[in-house]
Amino acid sequence: MARRKNTGWWLLGLGALLVIIDQVFKVSVKTSFTLNESVNVLGSWFRLSFVENPGFAFGLSFGGTFGKVCLTLFRFVLFGVLVWWIHSLIKKNKAPNGVLIGLTLITAGAFGNIIDCVLYGQIFSESTMTQVATFGGSYAPVMLGKVVDMFYFPLWTWPDWVPWLGGHIFFEPVFNFADSCVTVGAIYLIIFHWRFFAKD
């Protein structure tokens, strides 16, 4: 019982740390950069580029306002299911620590983007191409806040002679720390723990 309780606490601590890191990045960029402002970090290979995403991860969106509300509700449901699942696995004491860590990464990433959607529209003024956002504004209703993205890795541009890809940047999406948590957690579980999920 004590071991299960300790596992729950350190997973909660890990999740909280990941959400804090995500929010520190987002708040710092949102209150320091104008919209679409970009700063080179490692030459032109890695940039901090402030964009706001009204929809999915990596700039994908659908359905306007209705779609945005549905997406935020879906994130809430996903977050609740993941928390319940992790709690259930801890209680049964059957899951390897790696599985719990992978699920915690995904859960923390989902919650990080939920914060943007639910709160950012209520606590920040609008970011524009000429003005940095400030605390105390209100640019969107609850559930309709935009997700802050900032990591951009334009590693190379495909040569023009490459079919369909010629002239395009290898990896164009701008993403955030929460997106990274979800992606890394999912890939890690698929590669290293697929047998656990296949068995279940």
PDB file of C-alpha atoms in Angstrom:
ATOM      1  CA  MET A   1       0.000   0.000   0.000  1.00  0.00           C
ATOM      2  CA  ALA A   2       2.790   2.430   0.966  1.00  0.00           C
ATOM      3  CA  ARG A   3       4.651   1.672  -2.284  1.00  0.00           C
ATOM      4  CA  ARG A   4       1.533   2.376  -4.357  1.00  0.00           C
ATOM      5  CA  LYS A   5       0.959   5.622  -2.463  1.00  0.00           C
ATOM      6  CA  ASN A   6       4.575   6.706  -3.007  1.00  0.00           C
ATOM      7  CA  THR A   7       4.287   5.899  -6.718  1.00  0.00           C
ATOM      8  CA  GLY A   8       1.196   8.075  -6.974  1.00  0.00           C
ATOM      9  CA  TRP A   9       2.924  10.999  -5.263  1.00  0.00           C
ATOM     10  CA  TRP A  10       6.061  10.964  -7.402  1.00  0.00           C
ATOM     11  CA  LEU A  11       4.002  10.658 -10.586  1.00  0.00           C
ATOM     12  CA  LEU A  12       1.929  13.633  -9.426  1.00  0.00           C
ATOM     13  CA  GLY A  13       5.152  15.526  -8.764  1.00  0.00           C
ATOM     14  CA  LEU A  14       6.498  14.634 -12.212  1.00  0.00           C
ATOM     15  CA  GLY A  15       3.270  15.723 -13.883  1.00  0.00           C
ATOM     16  CA  ALA A  16       3.192  19.004 -11.947  1.00  0.00           C
ATOM     17  CA  LEU A  17       6.832  19.721 -12.855  1.00  0.00           C
ATOM     18  CA  LEU A  18       6.141  19.149 -16.555  1.00  0.00           C
ATOM     19  CA  VAL A  19       3.078  21.431 -16.492  1.00  0.00           C
ATOM     20  CA  ILE A  20       5.072  24.154 -14.691  1.00  0.00           C
ATOM     21  CA  ILE A  21       7.892  23.960 -17.256  1.00  0.00           C
ATOM     22  CA  ASP A  22       5.331  24.165 -20.068  1.00  0.00           C
ATOM     23  CA  GLN A  23       3.626  27.204 -18.556  1.00  0.00           C
ATOM     24  CA  VAL A  24       6.909  28.993 -17.827  1.00  0.00           C
ATOM     25  CA  PHE A  25       7.855  28.698 -21.497  1.00  0.00           C
ATOM     26  CA  LYS A  26       4.423  29.826 -22.670  1.00  0.00           C
ATOM     27  CA  VAL A  27       3.996  32.791 -20.326  1.00  0.00           C
ATOM     28  CA  SER A  28       7.576  33.957 -20.957  1.00  0.00           C
ATOM     29  CA  VAL A  29       7.114  33.889 -24.726  1.00  0.00           C
ATOM     30  CA  LYS A  30       3.602  35.366 -24.705  1.00  0.00           C
ATOM     31  CA  THR A  31       4.640  38.314 -22.510  1.00  0.00           C
ATOM     32  CA  SER A  32       7.942  38.954 -24.330  1.00  0.00           C
ATOM     33  CA  PHE A  33       7.276  38.340 -28.040  1.00  0.00           C
ATOM     34  CA  THR A  34       4.969  39.960 -30.528  1.00  0.00           C
ATOM     35  CA  LEU A  35       2.948  37.549 -32.645  1.00  0.00           C
ATOM     36  CA  ASN A  36       5.128  35.765 -35.237  1.00  0.00           C
ATOM     37  CA  GLU A  37       8.324  37.206 -33.748  1.00  0.00           C
ATOM     38  CA  SER A  38      11.230  34.785 -34.086  1.00  0.00           C
ATOM     39  CA  VAL A  39      14.662  34.533 -32.437  1.00  0.00           C
ATOM     40  CA  ASN A  40      17.443  32.192 -33.498  1.00  0.00           C
ATOM     41  CA  VAL A  41      18.689  29.876 -30.732  1.00  0.00           C
ATOM     42  CA  LEU A  42      20.985  27.505 -32.670  1.00  0.00           C
ATOM     43  CA  GLY A  43      21.542  29.397 -35.870  1.00  0.00           C
ATOM     44  CA  SER A  44      18.591  28.986 -38.189  1.00  0.00           C
ATOM     45  CA  TRP A  45      18.156  25.318 -37.181  1.00  0.00           C
ATOM     46  CA  PHE A  46      16.334  26.006 -33.931  1.00  0.00           C
ATOM     47  CA  ARG A  47      14.265  29.124 -33.343  1.00  0.00           C
ATOM     48  CA  LEU A  48      11.857  30.447 -30.761  1.00  0.00           C
ATOM     49  CA  SER A  49       8.949  31.568 -32.933  1.00  0.00           C
ATOM     50  CA  PHE A  50       5.792  32.802 -31.209  1.00  0.00           C
ATOM     51  CA  VAL A  51       2.595  31.644 -32.859  1.00  0.00           C
ATOM     52  CA  GLU A  52      -0.863  31.002 -31.417  1.00  0.00           C
ATOM     53  CA  ASN A  53      -2.713  27.839 -32.288  1.00  0.00           C
ATOM     54  CA  PRO A  54      -6.531  27.838 -32.166  1.00  0.00           C
ATOM     55  CA  GLY A  55      -6.819  24.085 -32.629  1.00  0.00           C
ATOM     56  CA  PHE A  56      -4.891  20.828 -32.356  1.00  0.00           C
ATOM     57  CA  ALA A  57      -1.203  20.330 -31.780  1.00  0.00           C
ATOM     58  CA  PHE A  58       1.173  21.459 -34.549  1.00  0.00           C
ATOM     59  CA  GLY A  59      -1.225  24.108 -35.872  1.00  0.00           C
ATOM     60  CA  LEU A  60      -4.061  21.841 -37.012  1.00  0.00           C
ATOM     61  CA  SER A  61      -7.621  23.096 -36.492  1.00  0.00           C
ATOM     62  CA  PHE A  62     -11.198  22.407 -37.538  1.00  0.00           C
ATOM     63  CA  GLY A  63     -14.779  23.622 -37.191  1.00  0.00           C
ATOM     64  CA  GLY A  64     -14.306  27.239 -36.086  1.00  0.00           C
ATOM     65  CA  THR A  65     -15.675  28.181 -32.646  1.00  0.00           C
ATOM     66  CA  PHE A  66     -17.767  25.032 -32.322  1.00  0.00           C
ATOM     67  CA  GLY A  67     -14.805  22.863 -33.227  1.00  0.00           C
ATOM     68  CA  LYS A  68     -12.618  24.701 -30.708  1.00  0.00           C
ATOM     69  CA  VAL A  69     -15.120  24.117 -27.879  1.00  0.00           C
ATOM     70  CA  CYS A  70     -15.428  20.435 -28.846  1.00  0.00           C
ATOM     71  CA  LEU A  71     -11.643  20.098 -28.903  1.00  0.00           C
ATOM     72  CA  THR A  72     -11.313  21.646 -25.438  1.00  0.00           C
ATOM     73  CA  LEU A  73     -14.039  19.356 -24.072  1.00  0.00           C
ATOM     74  CA  PHE A  74     -12.292  16.389 -25.679  1.00  0.00           C
ATOM     75  CA  ARG A  75      -9.044  17.405 -23.947  1.00  0.00           C
ATOM     76  CA  PHE A  76     -10.907  17.500 -20.622  1.00  0.00           C
ATOM     77  CA  VAL A  77     -12.341  14.024 -21.207  1.00  0.00           C
ATOM     78  CA  LEU A  78      -8.954  12.673 -22.311  1.00  0.00           C
ATOM     79  CA  PHE A  79      -7.299  14.166 -19.246  1.00  0.00           C
ATOM     80  CA  GLY A  80      -9.924  12.647 -16.932  1.00  0.00           C
ATOM     81  CA  VAL A  81      -9.635   9.204 -18.572  1.00  0.00           C
ATOM     82  CA  LEU A  82      -5.834   9.287 -18.322  1.00  0.00           C
ATOM     83  CA  VAL A  83      -5.891  10.280 -14.636  1.00  0.00           C
ATOM     84  CA  TRP A  84      -8.389   7.492 -13.905  1.00  0.00           C
ATOM     85  CA  TRP A  85      -6.301   4.984 -15.883  1.00  0.00           C
ATOM     86  CA  ILE A  86      -3.057   5.874 -14.114  1.00  0.00           C
ATOM     87  CA  HIS A  87      -4.790   5.677 -10.730  1.00  0.00           C
ATOM     88  CA  SER A  88      -6.251   2.282 -11.657  1.00  0.00           C
ATOM     89  CA  LEU A  89      -2.860   0.919 -12.755  1.00  0.00           C
ATOM     90  CA  ILE A  90      -1.215   2.113  -9.538  1.00  0.00           C
ATOM     91  CA  LYS A  91      -3.975   0.543  -7.475  1.00  0.00           C
ATOM     92  CA  LYS A  92      -3.616  -2.819  -9.248  1.00  0.00           C
ATOM     93  CA  ASN A  93       0.184  -2.596  -8.900  1.00  0.00           C
ATOM     94  CA  LYS A  94       0.649  -4.359 -12.252  1.00  0.00           C
ATOM     95  CA  ALA A  95       2.078  -1.705 -14.539  1.00  0.00           C
ATOM     96  CA  PRO A  96       5.837  -1.167 -14.952  1.00  0.00           C
ATOM     97  CA  ASN A  97       7.090   2.251 -13.909  1.00  0.00           C
ATOM     98  CA  GLY A  98       7.880   3.019 -17.553  1.00  0.00           C
ATOM     99  CA  VAL A  99       4.209   2.673 -18.503  1.00  0.00           C
ATOM    100  CA  LEU A 100       3.167   5.003 -15.689  1.00  0.00           C
ATOM    101  CA  ILE A 101       5.791   7.566 -16.676  1.00  0.00           C
ATOM    102  CA  GLY A 102       4.744   7.463 -20.341  1.00  0.00           C
ATOM    103  CA  LEU A 103       1.082   7.967 -19.438  1.00  0.00           C
ATOM    104  CA  THR A 104       2.033  10.784 -17.058  1.00  0.00           C
ATOM    105  CA  LEU A 105       3.887  12.575 -19.862  1.00  0.00           C
ATOM    106  CA  ILE A 106       0.784  12.396 -22.072  1.00  0.00           C
ATOM    107  CA  THR A 107      -1.486  13.512 -19.220  1.00  0.00           C
ATOM    108  CA  ALA A 108       0.717  16.477 -18.303  1.00  0.00           C
ATOM    109  CA  GLY A 109       0.882  17.546 -21.952  1.00  0.00           C
ATOM    110  CA  ALA A 110      -2.898  17.411 -22.302  1.00  0.00           C
ATOM    111  CA  PHE A 111      -3.361  19.463 -19.122  1.00  0.00           C
ATOM    112  CA  GLY A 112      -0.776  22.046 -20.217  1.00  0.00           C
ATOM    113  CA  ASN A 113      -2.748  22.795 -23.379  1.00  0.00           C
ATOM    114  CA  ILE A 114      -6.058  22.764 -21.468  1.00  0.00           C
ATOM    115  CA  ILE A 115      -4.750  25.650 -19.337  1.00  0.00           C
ATOM    116  CA  ASP A 116      -4.152  27.739 -22.468  1.00  0.00           C
ATOM    117  CA  CYS A 117      -7.610  27.041 -23.896  1.00  0.00           C
ATOM    118  CA  VAL A 118      -9.491  27.687 -20.670  1.00  0.00           C
ATOM    119  CA  LEU A 119      -7.546  30.503 -19.007  1.00  0.00           C
ATOM    120  CA  TYR A 120      -5.346  32.412 -21.437  1.00  0.00           C
ATOM    121  CA  GLY A 121      -8.219  34.187 -23.157  1.00  0.00           C
ATOM    122  CA  GLN A 122      -9.336  35.468 -19.746  1.00  0.00           C
ATOM    123  CA  ILE A 123      -6.023  36.576 -18.234  1.00  0.00           C
ATOM    124  CA  PHE A 124      -4.067  38.014 -21.196  1.00  0.00           C
ATOM    125  CA  SER A 125      -4.639  40.830 -23.633  1.00  0.00           C
ATOM    126  CA  GLU A 126      -4.456  39.885 -27.301  1.00  0.00           C
ATOM    127  CA  SER A 127      -1.074  39.293 -28.900  1.00  0.00           C
ATOM    128  CA  THR A 128      -0.604  41.176 -32.171  1.00  0.00           C
ATOM    129  CA  MET A 129       2.162  41.713 -34.714  1.00  0.00           C
ATOM    130  CA  THR A 130       2.995  45.032 -33.045  1.00  0.00           C
ATOM    131  CA  GLN A 131       2.011  44.573 -29.386  1.00  0.00           C
ATOM    132  CA  VAL A 132       3.116  42.132 -26.690  1.00  0.00           C
ATOM    133  CA  ALA A 133       0.349  40.610 -24.556  1.00  0.00           C
ATOM    134  CA  THR A 134      -0.001  41.712 -20.939  1.00  0.00           C
ATOM    135  CA  PHE A 135      -1.687  40.264 -17.887  1.00  0.00           C
ATOM    136  CA  GLY A 136      -5.108  41.613 -17.030  1.00  0.00           C
ATOM    137  CA  GLY A 137      -6.662  41.642 -20.471  1.00  0.00           C
ATOM    138  CA  SER A 138      -9.350  39.414 -21.928  1.00  0.00           C
ATOM    139  CA  TYR A 139      -9.060  38.481 -25.578  1.00  0.00           C
ATOM    140  CA  ALA A 140     -11.371  35.420 -25.716  1.00  0.00           C
ATOM    141  CA  PRO A 141     -14.164  33.692 -23.758  1.00  0.00           C
ATOM    142  CA  VAL A 142     -13.489  30.705 -21.523  1.00  0.00           C
ATOM    143  CA  MET A 143     -12.688  27.574 -23.592  1.00  0.00           C
ATOM    144  CA  LEU A 144     -11.668  29.664 -26.608  1.00  0.00           C
ATOM    145  CA  GLY A 145      -8.157  30.704 -25.619  1.00  0.00           C
ATOM    146  CA  LYS A 146      -5.364  29.992 -28.094  1.00  0.00           C
ATOM    147  CA  VAL A 147      -2.517  27.584 -27.369  1.00  0.00           C
ATOM    148  CA  VAL A 148       0.923  29.213 -27.321  1.00  0.00           C
ATOM    149  CA  ASP A 149       3.547  27.521 -29.525  1.00  0.00           C
ATOM    150  CA  MET A 150       7.193  28.482 -29.781  1.00  0.00           C
ATOM    151  CA  PHE A 151       9.616  25.701 -30.763  1.00  0.00           C
ATOM    152  CA  TYR A 152      10.571  25.698 -34.427  1.00  0.00           C
ATOM    153  CA  PHE A 153      13.129  23.371 -36.043  1.00  0.00           C
ATOM    154  CA  PRO A 154      13.510  24.223 -39.761  1.00  0.00           C
ATOM    155  CA  LEU A 155      16.425  21.798 -40.071  1.00  0.00           C
ATOM    156  CA  TRP A 156      16.596  21.918 -43.875  1.00  0.00           C
ATOM    157  CA  THR A 157      14.636  22.629 -47.021  1.00  0.00           C
ATOM    158  CA  TRP A 158      14.039  19.793 -49.451  1.00  0.00           C
ATOM    159  CA  PRO A 159      15.743  20.278 -52.849  1.00  0.00           C
ATOM    160  CA  ASP A 160      13.403  21.372 -55.616  1.00  0.00           C
ATOM    161  CA  TRP A 161      13.935  18.116 -57.506  1.00  0.00           C
ATOM    162  CA  VAL A 162      12.365  15.974 -54.705  1.00  0.00           C
ATOM    163  CA  PRO A 163       8.800  15.057 -55.803  1.00  0.00           C
ATOM    164  CA  TRP A 164       5.978  16.620 -53.703  1.00  0.00           C
ATOM    165  CA  LEU A 165       8.453  17.826 -51.046  1.00  0.00           C
ATOM    166  CA  GLY A 166      10.706  20.058 -53.130  1.00  0.00           C
ATOM    167  CA  GLY A 167      11.028  23.574 -51.702  1.00  0.00           C
ATOM    168  CA  HIS A 168       9.300  22.671 -48.418  1.00  0.00           C
ATOM    169  CA  ILE A 169      10.919  22.809 -44.999  1.00  0.00           C
ATOM    170  CA  PHE A 170      11.606  19.355 -43.510  1.00  0.00           C
ATOM    171  CA  PHE A 171       9.604  20.008 -40.307  1.00  0.00           C
ATOM    172  CA  GLU A 172       7.420  23.096 -40.560  1.00  0.00           C
ATOM    173  CA  PRO A 173       5.093  22.927 -37.519  1.00  0.00           C
ATOM    174  CA  VAL A 174       5.763  25.141 -34.499  1.00  0.00           C
ATOM    175  CA  PHE A 175       4.991  23.343 -31.235  1.00  0.00           C
ATOM    176  CA  ASN A 176       5.272  23.699 -27.463  1.00  0.00           C
ATOM    177  CA  PHE A 177       6.589  21.741 -24.483  1.00  0.00           C
ATOM    178  CA  ALA A 178       3.174  20.162 -23.804  1.00  0.00           C
ATOM    179  CA  ASP A 179       3.016  18.834 -27.386  1.00  0.00           C
ATOM    180  CA  SER A 180       6.493  17.382 -26.855  1.00  0.00           C
ATOM    181  CA  CYS A 181       5.363  15.601 -23.672  1.00  0.00           C
ATOM    182  CA  VAL A 182       2.426  13.991 -25.479  1.00  0.00           C
ATOM    183  CA  THR A 183       4.530  12.975 -28.484  1.00  0.00           C
ATOM    184  CA  VAL A 184       7.489  11.650 -26.488  1.00  0.00           C
ATOM    185  CA  GLY A 185       5.184   9.792 -24.069  1.00  0.00           C
ATOM    186  CA  ALA A 186       3.233   8.149 -26.892  1.00  0.00           C
ATOM    187  CA  ILE A 187       6.307   7.144 -28.907  1.00  0.00           C
ATOM    188  CA  TYR A 188       8.037   5.821 -25.792  1.00  0.00           C
ATOM    189  CA  LEU A 189       5.022   3.644 -24.896  1.00  0.00           C
ATOM    190  CA  ILE A 190       4.665   2.334 -28.449  1.00  0.00           C
ATOM    191  CA  ILE A 191       8.344   1.422 -28.802  1.00  0.00           C
ATOM    192  CA  PHE A 192       9.150   0.090 -25.328  1.00  0.00           C
ATOM    193  CA  HIS A 193       5.861  -0.999 -23.771  1.00  0.00           C
ATOM    194  CA  TRP A 194       3.608  -2.201 -26.587  1.00  0.00           C
ATOM    195  CA  ARG A 195       3.655  -5.714 -25.112  1.00  0.00           C
ATOM    196  CA  PHE A 196       2.032  -4.429 -21.912  1.00  0.00           C
ATOM    197  CA  PHE A 197      -0.869  -2.866 -23.815  1.00  0.00           C
ATOM    198  CA  ALA A 198      -1.189  -5.830 -26.182  1.00  0.00           C
ATOM    199  CA  LYS A 199      -1.450  -8.119 -23.167  1.00  0.00           C
ATOM    200  CA  ASP A 200      -4.105  -5.939 -21.507  1.00  0.00           C
TER     201      ASP A 200
END
